Every structure is written in C-alpha cells, then in structure tokens.
Coordinates of C-alpha atoms and ligand atoms in Angstrom, one line a residue:
M1 CA 72.7 61.8 140.5
I2 CA 72.2 65.1 142.3
R3 CA 68.6 66.1 143.1
L4 CA 68.0 69.9 143.2
L5 CA 64.9 71.8 144.0
F6 CA 64.8 75.6 143.3
I7 CA 61.8 77.5 144.7
G8 CA 60.7 80.7 143.0
D9 CA 60.3 84.2 144.6
V10 CA 58.7 83.7 148.0
V11 CA 56.1 86.5 148.6
G12 CA 55.1 87.5 152.1
R13 CA 53.6 85.4 154.9
S14 CA 51.6 83.3 152.5
G15 CA 54.7 82.3 150.6
R16 CA 56.8 81.8 153.7
T17 CA 54.1 79.5 155.2
A18 CA 54.3 77.3 152.1
V19 CA 58.1 77.0 152.3
L20 CA 58.1 76.2 156.0
E21 CA 55.4 73.5 155.6
Q22 CA 56.6 72.0 152.3
V23 CA 60.4 72.0 152.4
P24 CA 60.8 69.4 155.2
L25 CA 58.2 67.1 153.5
L26 CA 59.7 67.4 150.0
R27 CA 63.3 67.0 151.2
A28 CA 62.4 63.7 152.8
R29 CA 60.0 62.5 150.1
W30 CA 62.3 63.2 147.1
A31 CA 65.7 62.7 149.0
L32 CA 66.8 66.1 147.8
D33 CA 70.4 67.0 147.8
F34 CA 69.9 70.7 147.6
V35 CA 67.1 73.2 148.1
V36 CA 67.6 76.8 147.0
V37 CA 65.0 79.5 147.4
N38 CA 64.6 83.0 145.9
G39 CA 63.8 85.1 149.0
E40 CA 63.8 88.7 147.6
N41 CA 60.1 89.2 148.5
A42 CA 59.9 87.2 151.6
A43 CA 59.6 90.1 154.1
G44 CA 56.2 91.7 153.5
G45 CA 56.9 91.5 149.7
F46 CA 60.1 93.6 150.0
G47 CA 63.4 92.1 150.8
L48 CA 64.5 89.6 153.5
T49 CA 65.2 89.8 157.3
E50 CA 67.7 87.7 159.1
A51 CA 65.0 86.1 161.2
I52 CA 63.2 84.9 158.0
F53 CA 66.5 83.8 156.5
Q54 CA 67.2 81.7 159.6
E55 CA 63.6 80.2 159.5
F56 CA 64.3 79.0 156.0
L57 CA 67.6 77.4 156.9
D58 CA 66.0 75.8 160.0
V59 CA 63.5 73.9 157.8
G60 CA 66.1 72.6 155.4
V61 CA 66.8 75.4 152.8
D62 CA 70.4 75.3 151.8
A63 CA 70.8 78.8 150.3
V64 CA 68.7 81.8 149.5
T65 CA 69.1 84.0 146.4
L66 CA 67.9 87.6 145.9
G67 CA 67.2 90.1 143.1
N68 CA 66.2 93.8 142.7
H69 CA 64.6 93.8 146.1
A70 CA 67.8 92.4 147.8
F71 CA 68.3 95.3 150.2
D72 CA 64.7 96.6 150.6
Q73 CA 65.2 95.6 154.3
R74 CA 68.2 97.6 155.3
E75 CA 69.4 95.1 157.8
A76 CA 70.3 92.8 154.9
L77 CA 73.2 95.1 154.0
V78 CA 74.7 94.1 157.3
F79 CA 73.8 90.5 157.9
I80 CA 74.5 89.4 154.4
E81 CA 78.2 89.8 155.3
R82 CA 78.0 87.1 158.0
R83 CA 75.7 84.8 156.0
P84 CA 77.6 83.1 153.2
R85 CA 74.5 81.1 152.1
L86 CA 72.7 84.4 151.3
I87 CA 73.5 85.4 147.7
R88 CA 72.8 88.7 146.0
P89 CA 73.1 89.6 142.3
V90 CA 76.7 89.2 141.2
N91 CA 76.6 92.2 138.9
F92 CA 75.7 94.8 141.6
P93 CA 78.3 97.6 141.7
P94 CA 81.8 96.8 143.2
G95 CA 81.7 97.4 147.0
T96 CA 78.2 96.1 147.5
P97 CA 78.0 94.0 150.6
G98 CA 77.7 90.2 150.3
R99 CA 78.6 87.7 147.5
G100 CA 77.0 86.9 144.2
A101 CA 78.5 83.4 143.8
V102 CA 79.0 80.7 146.4
V103 CA 79.9 77.1 146.5
I104 CA 78.1 75.1 149.2
E105 CA 78.8 71.5 150.2
N106 CA 76.2 69.1 151.6
S107 CA 76.7 66.2 154.1
N108 CA 77.6 63.8 151.2
R109 CA 80.4 66.2 150.2
V110 CA 78.6 67.2 147.0
R111 CA 79.4 70.7 145.9
L112 CA 76.9 73.1 144.4
L113 CA 77.8 76.5 142.9
I114 CA 75.0 79.0 143.2
V115 CA 75.2 82.3 141.2
N116 CA 72.6 85.1 141.3
V117 CA 72.6 87.7 138.6
M118 CA 70.2 90.4 137.3
G119 CA 69.2 91.1 133.7
R120 CA 69.2 94.7 132.3
I121 CA 66.1 94.9 130.1
F122 CA 63.4 96.9 131.9
M123 CA 65.5 96.6 135.0
D124 CA 68.1 98.8 136.8
A125 CA 71.3 99.7 134.9
L126 CA 73.8 97.2 136.2
D127 CA 77.1 95.7 135.0
D128 CA 76.9 93.2 132.1
P129 CA 75.3 90.0 133.5
F130 CA 76.8 87.9 130.7
A131 CA 80.4 89.0 131.4
A132 CA 79.8 88.6 135.2
V133 CA 78.6 85.1 135.0
R134 CA 81.2 84.0 132.4
R135 CA 83.8 85.2 135.0
E136 CA 82.2 83.2 137.9
L137 CA 81.7 80.0 135.8
G138 CA 85.3 80.3 134.8
L139 CA 86.4 80.7 138.4
Y140 CA 84.4 77.6 139.5
P141 CA 84.4 75.1 136.5
L142 CA 81.8 72.3 136.6
G143 CA 83.5 69.0 137.5
A144 CA 86.5 70.7 139.0
A145 CA 85.4 73.4 141.6
C146 CA 81.9 72.1 141.9
D147 CA 79.8 69.0 141.0
A148 CA 76.7 71.0 140.0
S149 CA 75.8 74.6 139.5
I150 CA 72.7 76.7 139.3
V151 CA 72.3 80.2 137.9
D152 CA 69.3 82.3 139.1
F153 CA 68.9 84.8 136.4
H154 CA 66.6 87.5 137.8
A155 CA 65.2 89.4 134.9
E156 CA 62.0 90.8 133.3
A157 CA 62.5 90.0 129.5
S158 CA 62.0 86.5 128.3
S159 CA 64.3 87.2 125.3
E160 CA 67.2 88.1 127.6
K161 CA 66.5 85.0 129.7
W162 CA 66.6 82.7 126.7
A163 CA 69.8 84.3 125.4
F164 CA 71.3 83.8 128.9
G165 CA 70.3 80.1 128.9
H166 CA 72.1 79.5 125.6
F167 CA 75.1 81.6 126.9
V168 CA 75.6 79.2 129.9
D169 CA 74.5 76.1 128.0
G170 CA 76.9 73.3 128.8
K171 CA 78.7 75.4 131.4
A172 CA 76.1 75.4 134.2
S173 CA 73.9 72.5 135.3
V174 CA 70.7 74.6 135.5
M175 CA 69.6 78.2 134.6
V176 CA 66.3 79.3 136.2
G177 CA 64.6 82.6 135.5
T178 CA 63.0 84.5 138.4
H179 CA 61.4 87.9 138.9
T180 CA 58.2 87.9 136.8
H181 CA 56.4 85.8 139.5
T182 CA 54.6 83.9 136.7
P183 CA 55.6 80.3 135.9
S184 CA 56.4 79.6 132.3
A185 CA 55.7 76.2 130.6
D186 CA 59.0 76.0 128.7
H187 CA 61.2 73.9 131.1
R188 CA 63.6 71.9 129.0
I189 CA 67.1 70.7 128.6
L190 CA 69.1 72.9 126.2
A191 CA 71.3 71.4 123.4
G192 CA 74.4 71.4 125.6
G193 CA 72.8 69.8 128.6
T194 CA 71.8 72.8 130.8
G195 CA 68.3 72.6 132.4
F196 CA 66.4 75.8 131.7
I197 CA 63.1 77.6 132.5
T198 CA 62.2 81.2 131.6
D199 CA 60.6 81.7 134.9
V200 CA 59.9 79.5 137.9
G201 CA 57.0 81.6 139.1
M202 CA 56.4 82.9 142.6
T203 CA 55.6 81.1 145.8
G204 CA 52.6 83.2 147.0
D205 CA 48.9 83.8 146.6
Y206 CA 48.0 83.9 142.9
D207 CA 44.6 85.7 143.7
S208 CA 46.7 88.9 143.5
V209 CA 48.9 91.1 141.3
I210 CA 52.2 89.2 141.3
G211 CA 51.7 88.4 145.0
M212 CA 50.4 91.7 146.2
D213 CA 46.8 92.4 147.3
K214 CA 45.1 93.2 144.0
E215 CA 43.1 96.3 145.0
E216 CA 46.0 98.8 145.2
P217 CA 47.7 97.7 142.0
V218 CA 44.5 97.8 140.0
R219 CA 43.7 101.3 141.5
R220 CA 47.1 102.6 140.5
F221 CA 46.8 101.2 136.9
T222 CA 43.4 102.7 136.5
S223 CA 43.7 106.1 138.3
R224 CA 47.5 106.7 138.4
I225 CA 46.9 107.7 142.1
S226 CA 48.3 105.6 144.9
S227 CA 46.1 105.5 147.9
G228 CA 47.9 102.9 150.0
R229 CA 50.9 100.7 150.3
F230 CA 51.4 97.4 148.4
E231 CA 50.7 94.6 150.8
P232 CA 51.1 90.9 150.1
A233 CA 47.9 88.9 149.4
L234 CA 47.1 86.6 152.3
G235 CA 45.4 83.6 150.6
P236 CA 47.0 80.2 150.4
A237 CA 50.2 80.1 148.3
T238 CA 51.1 78.0 145.4
L239 CA 54.6 76.8 145.9
C240 CA 56.3 77.1 142.5
A241 CA 59.6 75.4 142.0
V242 CA 61.7 73.5 139.5
A243 CA 63.0 70.0 140.1
A244 CA 66.2 69.0 138.4
E245 CA 68.2 65.7 138.3
I246 CA 71.8 66.3 137.5
G247 CA 74.2 63.6 136.3
P248 CA 77.8 62.8 137.2
D249 CA 78.9 65.1 134.3
G250 CA 77.2 68.0 136.0
L251 CA 74.5 68.3 133.3
T252 CA 70.8 68.0 133.6
K253 CA 69.2 64.6 132.9
A254 CA 65.6 65.6 133.8
I255 CA 63.8 68.7 134.7
A256 CA 60.1 69.3 135.7
P257 CA 58.0 72.1 137.2
V258 CA 56.6 71.8 140.7
R259 CA 53.3 73.5 141.8
I260 CA 51.8 72.6 145.2
G261 CA 48.7 74.2 146.8
G262 CA 46.8 77.4 146.2
L263 CA 45.1 78.3 142.9
L264 CA 47.4 76.9 140.2
S265 CA 47.0 73.4 138.8
P266 CA 49.3 70.9 140.7
A267 CA 52.5 69.6 139.1
E268 CA 55.2 67.2 140.3
P269 CA 58.2 65.5 138.8
S270 CA 57.3 62.1 137.5
F271 CA 61.0 60.9 137.7
W272 CA 61.2 61.0 141.5
N273 CA 58.0 59.0 142.2
Ligands
LIG301 FE1 60.4 88.8 143.0
LIG302 FE1 62.5 90.9 141.4

C-alpha cells in the first residue's frame, strides 16, 4: 500500500507555518510515502520563492504543484528549470519554463507520477486540459512507468472538476481539485478506482476571504474601489489535505479529508490510526 498526503493551496506565512510544523509530525505518525503540496499562494499569497520551496523540501515535502499564480514571483521562471520537484500546469503554452508532469521515486523505490493542470472555465484561456493529461497519462502508464499517480486539477468550476475526475477514472490513482480554497465534502472513490475530491481547500487562515485579510476584498466588492493590496490573513491556519491509500494495482482503496488547526472542524483518516 502507498500512503499519499496532498496538502491544498498554502496561503502566506500562516499556511507555511502549518506546513512546516505539521508535515514532519504527520510523515512520522502516518508513515507517509509521499507528501505533495500546492504552493501557488505560499509567498505572500502570490506565487512561490525558491527559499520557501526549499523550506518545504527540508521538512519532508516531496514535490510542490502550482496553478494560475505559478509565476507571480518572477524568480520562479528561472529556478523552476533547476527544480524538477516543482511542477507547473502542464497546459501552459509551449516554451513555458519548467515541467507539468514528473515521476519522483522515494527511498523504497516507489514511483509517483505528479501532474498539475489548469481548468478553463472562469480561468485563463489555456490549451485543453483533458487532451494534455490524456497525453501525460499515456506517456507514464500506471503500473508500468509509475506505481501511483496524482493529478492536481487546478480549476474554478466544480462541473469541470467532476468531468475531469471521470475522464481520468481508472487511469490515475487520485485526482484532487485545487484553487477555490474551500474544502468540499465529496471525497470518494470513483467507479474505476480513482480517488477524487472537488477541492482540497486551502491551508491558511479561514477568518479571511480565501486566505486574504478580509477588509480589502469586502471593500472592493462593496465599493468597486481598491484602497490597498491584498495581504494574507495572519491568524492560525487550518491545514487542509487529502489522505489516500493506494493499492498494488495503483488504484485508491481509501480516501479521507484532513483538517488540522485553525477555525475548521478537525478531520483525520480513520484508516491510518
Ligand atoms: Fe490558490
Ligand atoms: Fe489558483
């Protein structure tokens, strides 16, 4: 069995603190094989720096995925080229720095394929995410090129996310939705054996507007006038994640939400205790 933890969009210092504190504890407690984190909002809510990326690796994160904020910190355009465990959406235009799909191997020689891809509904106009992921899953078939796989589908619309789950059902171990920063309660195993959730939720302060200090967003919604920058909220984070147990056939046998700390009600997988 392969034990995988995927942590949703880490927002600012509050979210980073939760990752740095919790990942070493959870790795040991649950004997995790892989920890993957969405880091697109880790640096002040916008993008990721190399220093933060390294901090995540140092506490036991295996790989970091991104999204529409991938290159908000311009340095990411450069350092992503020398960091194979940093993965940006696979359907960015040809010539974009970095990779959208990577196979990593842990110390037990277990291989995990990680694909990051962006949806198109209420998002930037990008290449077809369905075709892009079909191509990557074809290049790295489950059971041949990898022992397990996870697709981080970074998208706004739940309909597109459900459709994507069914599209990869039986071909990927897990499909997690990210980007809305709001955890959904629909984690389940699809008919073909793929673990699924519409959105993992963010790792950040929920006394906020999707992780940002609430005053400025509320002002903009009510007055249409921006009077300041969006800044991450600084209260204690809820670490939001999904735990998945993947069998020898590469399909998911158990999936559960994880919520630790902060304002949301706690949740942990019963199958690892
Ligand atoms: Fe995000
Ligand atoms: Fe996003």
